[in-house]
Amino acid sequence: MLLNKSKAVAYGGILTALGVIFIYLGTVLAYNKLAMLFFASLMIPIGILLIGTKYGIYIYISTLVLSLLLVGFREITLSYILFFGPYGIIKNYIEKMGKIPFEIILKLLYFNLALFISYKIYGLFISTPTNIQMPLMQIFILLQPVFLALDYVMTLFIHKFKKKYKA
């Protein structure tokens, strides 16, 4: 963890800029929206590892505000605000417990709560939040392994990052 505040601010600014760039790319690319959100969400754990949890929260807030100002209130920014942004912070706190089965349950609870809130908010702005011809419960069930895979990939990334940069 860095003790120099100017280094912390510099790292925070760079990670915020990268997060905003990934969110912006998610709006202009016709594909890989999920990948761009995932990359934007990785900036939070990197910030937590390099400069601490407090600065990770600052990175999330500044990325959120700048994304809203530059990209606007869109599906991708809402997804970042409700799930992808705070997930790195929440994951950090959950994984400090050291009890893997309990951690998985808490992560799934968070994911499903964020998914439900997202669905309800999308429903306020869009008459039909999804045009998929599948029952909502089936969609929720199918998204569980997708979330667990994303969490696993993020965990692998964090461990490699810690090893390489000895954060």
C-alpha positions as a LaTeX table, in Angstrom:
\begin{tabular}{lrrr}
\hline
Residue & $x$ (\AA) & $y$ (\AA) & $z$ (\AA) \\
\hline
Met1 & 0.00 & 0.00 & 0.00 \\
Leu2 & 1.34 & 3.40 & $-0.91$ \\
Leu3 & 1.97 & 6.00 & 1.75 \\
Asn4 & 2.57 & 8.92 & $-0.61$ \\
Lys5 & $-0.74$ & 10.72 & $-1.21$ \\
Ser6 & 0.33 & 12.19 & $-4.55$ \\
Lys7 & 1.06 & 8.67 & $-5.85$ \\
Ala8 & $-2.32$ & 7.52 & $-4.54$ \\
Val9 & $-4.08$ & 10.38 & $-6.33$ \\
Ala10 & $-2.13$ & 9.67 & $-9.54$ \\
Tyr11 & $-2.98$ & 5.96 & $-9.44$ \\
Gly12 & $-6.59$ & 6.81 & $-8.62$ \\
Gly13 & $-6.80$ & 9.21 & $-11.57$ \\
Ile14 & $-5.32$ & 6.71 & $-14.00$ \\
Leu15 & $-7.61$ & 3.90 & $-12.81$ \\
Thr16 & $-10.63$ & 6.20 & $-12.95$ \\
Ala17 & $-9.74$ & 7.27 & $-16.49$ \\
Leu18 & $-9.35$ & 3.64 & $-17.56$ \\
Gly19 & $-12.69$ & 2.76 & $-15.98$ \\
Val20 & $-14.45$ & 5.60 & $-17.82$ \\
Ile21 & $-12.74$ & 4.61 & $-21.09$ \\
Phe22 & $-13.94$ & 1.01 & $-20.73$ \\
Ile23 & $-17.49$ & 2.16 & $-20.00$ \\
Tyr24 & $-17.39$ & 4.50 & $-22.99$ \\
Leu25 & $-16.07$ & 1.70 & $-25.22$ \\
Gly26 & $-18.99$ & $-0.42$ & $-24.03$ \\
Thr27 & $-21.36$ & 2.17 & $-25.48$ \\
Val28 & $-19.67$ & 2.57 & $-28.86$ \\
Leu29 & $-18.73$ & $-1.05$ & $-29.57$ \\
Ala30 & $-21.48$ & $-3.19$ & $-31.00$ \\
Tyr31 & $-20.21$ & $-6.20$ & $-29.07$ \\
Asn32 & $-18.28$ & $-6.99$ & $-25.87$ \\
Lys33 & $-20.33$ & $-4.74$ & $-23.59$ \\
Leu34 & $-20.00$ & $-7.28$ & $-20.79$ \\
Ala35 & $-16.23$ & $-7.49$ & $-21.31$ \\
Met36 & $-15.91$ & $-3.70$ & $-21.15$ \\
Leu37 & $-17.93$ & $-3.60$ & $-17.92$ \\
Phe38 & $-15.76$ & $-6.37$ & $-16.51$ \\
Phe39 & $-12.56$ & $-4.48$ & $-17.39$ \\
Ala40 & $-13.99$ & $-1.30$ & $-15.86$ \\
Ser41 & $-14.83$ & $-3.24$ & $-12.70$ \\
Leu42 & $-11.24$ & $-4.55$ & $-12.46$ \\
Met43 & $-10.02$ & $-1.00$ & $-11.83$ \\
Ile44 & $-11.57$ & $-1.08$ & $-8.35$ \\
Pro45 & $-9.69$ & $-4.16$ & $-7.04$ \\
Ile46 & $-6.47$ & $-2.85$ & $-8.62$ \\
Gly47 & $-6.98$ & 0.42 & $-6.76$ \\
Ile48 & $-7.73$ & $-1.41$ & $-3.53$ \\
Leu49 & $-4.56$ & $-3.49$ & $-3.89$ \\
Leu50 & $-2.32$ & $-0.57$ & $-4.84$ \\
Ile51 & $-3.61$ & 2.26 & $-2.68$ \\
Gly52 & $-6.23$ & 0.92 & $-0.27$ \\
Thr53 & $-9.94$ & 0.39 & 0.14 \\
Lys54 & $-10.71$ & 4.07 & 0.76 \\
Tyr55 & $-9.18$ & 5.02 & $-2.59$ \\
Gly56 & $-10.95$ & 2.08 & $-4.26$ \\
Ile57 & $-14.23$ & 3.63 & $-3.14$ \\
Tyr58 & $-13.09$ & 7.02 & $-4.47$ \\
Ile59 & $-12.24$ & 5.40 & $-7.81$ \\
Tyr60 & $-15.72$ & 3.88 & $-7.98$ \\
Ile61 & $-17.45$ & 7.17 & $-7.16$ \\
Ser62 & $-15.36$ & 9.24 & $-9.58$ \\
Thr63 & $-15.80$ & 6.67 & $-12.37$ \\
Leu64 & $-19.54$ & 6.67 & $-11.72$ \\
Val65 & $-19.81$ & 10.48 & $-11.83$ \\
Leu66 & $-17.59$ & 10.91 & $-14.90$ \\
Ser67 & $-19.39$ & 8.10 & $-16.74$ \\
Leu68 & $-22.75$ & 9.72 & $-16.07$ \\
Leu69 & $-21.43$ & 13.08 & $-17.29$ \\
Leu70 & $-19.65$ & 11.75 & $-20.38$ \\
Val71 & $-21.75$ & 8.75 & $-21.39$ \\
Gly72 & $-25.08$ & 9.61 & $-19.82$ \\
Phe73 & $-27.68$ & 7.50 & $-18.08$ \\
Arg74 & $-27.60$ & 4.37 & $-20.21$ \\
Glu75 & $-27.88$ & 0.66 & $-19.64$ \\
Ile76 & $-24.11$ & 0.29 & $-19.36$ \\
Thr77 & $-23.72$ & 3.07 & $-16.78$ \\
Leu78 & $-26.62$ & 1.69 & $-14.75$ \\
Ser79 & $-25.00$ & $-1.76$ & $-14.83$ \\
Tyr80 & $-21.75$ & $-0.23$ & $-13.62$ \\
Ile81 & $-23.46$ & 1.78 & $-10.87$ \\
Leu82 & $-25.55$ & $-1.10$ & $-9.51$ \\
Phe83 & $-23.28$ & $-4.11$ & $-9.94$ \\
Phe84 & $-19.93$ & $-3.94$ & $-11.69$ \\
Gly85 & $-18.54$ & $-0.90$ & $-9.87$ \\
Pro86 & $-19.32$ & $-1.79$ & $-6.27$ \\
Tyr87 & $-18.64$ & $-5.50$ & $-6.78$ \\
Gly88 & $-14.86$ & $-5.12$ & $-6.40$ \\
Ile89 & $-15.34$ & $-3.37$ & $-3.06$ \\
Ile90 & $-17.92$ & $-5.87$ & $-1.83$ \\
Lys91 & $-15.80$ & $-8.80$ & $-3.03$ \\
Asn92 & $-12.86$ & $-7.40$ & $-1.05$ \\
Tyr93 & $-14.87$ & $-7.31$ & 2.19 \\
Ile94 & $-16.55$ & $-10.68$ & 1.63 \\
Glu95 & $-13.28$ & $-12.48$ & 0.89 \\
Lys96 & $-11.71$ & $-11.23$ & 4.12 \\
Met97 & $-13.96$ & $-13.71$ & 5.94 \\
Gly98 & $-11.94$ & $-16.69$ & 4.72 \\
Lys99 & $-14.91$ & $-19.09$ & 4.57 \\
Ile100 & $-15.34$ & $-19.95$ & 0.89 \\
Pro101 & $-18.85$ & $-21.55$ & 0.97 \\
Phe102 & $-20.22$ & $-18.60$ & 2.97 \\
Glu103 & $-18.41$ & $-16.15$ & 0.65 \\
Ile104 & $-20.04$ & $-17.74$ & $-2.41$ \\
Ile105 & $-23.48$ & $-17.50$ & $-0.83$ \\
Leu106 & $-22.97$ & $-13.81$ & 0.04 \\
Lys107 & $-21.67$ & $-13.04$ & $-3.46$ \\
Leu108 & $-24.66$ & $-14.79$ & $-5.04$ \\
Leu109 & $-27.02$ & $-12.87$ & $-2.75$ \\
Tyr110 & $-25.42$ & $-9.60$ & $-3.79$ \\
Phe111 & $-25.53$ & $-10.56$ & $-7.47$ \\
Asn112 & $-29.20$ & $-11.54$ & $-7.34$ \\
Leu113 & $-30.15$ & $-8.42$ & $-5.42$ \\
Ala114 & $-28.31$ & $-6.23$ & $-7.96$ \\
Leu115 & $-29.89$ & $-8.18$ & $-10.82$ \\
Phe116 & $-33.38$ & $-7.79$ & $-9.36$ \\
Ile117 & $-32.92$ & $-4.04$ & $-8.72$ \\
Ser118 & $-31.52$ & $-3.58$ & $-12.25$ \\
Tyr119 & $-34.50$ & $-5.39$ & $-13.72$ \\
Lys120 & $-36.94$ & $-3.23$ & $-11.77$ \\
Ile121 & $-35.16$ & 0.01 & $-12.71$ \\
Tyr122 & $-35.02$ & $-1.01$ & $-16.38$ \\
Gly123 & $-38.74$ & $-1.73$ & $-16.12$ \\
Leu124 & $-39.37$ & 1.87 & $-15.06$ \\
Phe125 & $-37.73$ & 3.26 & $-18.19$ \\
Ile126 & $-38.40$ & 0.54 & $-20.75$ \\
Ser127 & $-41.84$ & $-0.99$ & $-21.22$ \\
Thr128 & $-40.37$ & $-4.44$ & $-21.88$ \\
Pro129 & $-37.01$ & $-4.70$ & $-20.08$ \\
Thr130 & $-36.06$ & $-7.80$ & $-22.04$ \\
Asn131 & $-37.20$ & $-9.20$ & $-25.34$ \\
Ile132 & $-35.91$ & $-12.70$ & $-24.60$ \\
Gln133 & $-38.64$ & $-15.32$ & $-24.94$ \\
Met134 & $-37.72$ & $-17.06$ & $-21.70$ \\
Pro135 & $-39.29$ & $-16.88$ & $-18.23$ \\
Leu136 & $-37.58$ & $-14.43$ & $-15.89$ \\
Met137 & $-36.76$ & $-17.12$ & $-13.33$ \\
Gln138 & $-34.97$ & $-19.17$ & $-16.01$ \\
Ile139 & $-32.87$ & $-16.14$ & $-16.95$ \\
Phe140 & $-31.93$ & $-15.60$ & $-13.30$ \\
Ile141 & $-30.96$ & $-19.27$ & $-12.93$ \\
Leu142 & $-28.88$ & $-19.25$ & $-16.12$ \\
Leu143 & $-27.02$ & $-16.12$ & $-15.02$ \\
Gln144 & $-25.77$ & $-17.73$ & $-11.78$ \\
Pro145 & $-22.94$ & $-19.75$ & $-13.41$ \\
Val146 & $-22.06$ & $-16.73$ & $-15.59$ \\
Phe147 & $-21.62$ & $-14.65$ & $-12.46$ \\
Leu148 & $-19.58$ & $-17.35$ & $-10.74$ \\
Ala149 & $-17.33$ & $-17.58$ & $-13.81$ \\
Leu150 & $-16.82$ & $-13.78$ & $-13.79$ \\
Asp151 & $-16.03$ & $-13.90$ & $-10.09$ \\
Tyr152 & $-13.53$ & $-16.72$ & $-10.65$ \\
Val153 & $-11.79$ & $-14.83$ & $-13.46$ \\
Met154 & $-11.64$ & $-11.70$ & $-11.30$ \\
Thr155 & $-10.16$ & $-13.76$ & $-8.45$ \\
Leu156 & $-7.50$ & $-15.20$ & $-10.77$ \\
Phe157 & $-6.67$ & $-11.72$ & $-12.02$ \\
Ile158 & $-6.37$ & $-10.36$ & $-8.48$ \\
His159 & $-4.07$ & $-13.20$ & $-7.40$ \\
Lys160 & $-1.83$ & $-12.76$ & $-10.44$ \\
Phe161 & $-1.77$ & $-9.01$ & $-9.88$ \\
Lys162 & $-0.82$ & $-9.48$ & $-6.21$ \\
Lys163 & 1.96 & $-11.88$ & $-7.15$ \\
Lys164 & 3.36 & $-9.74$ & $-9.94$ \\
Tyr165 & 3.22 & $-6.38$ & $-8.15$ \\
Lys166 & 3.49 & $-7.75$ & $-4.60$ \\
Ala167 & 0.57 & $-5.55$ & $-3.58$ \\
\hline
\end{tabular}
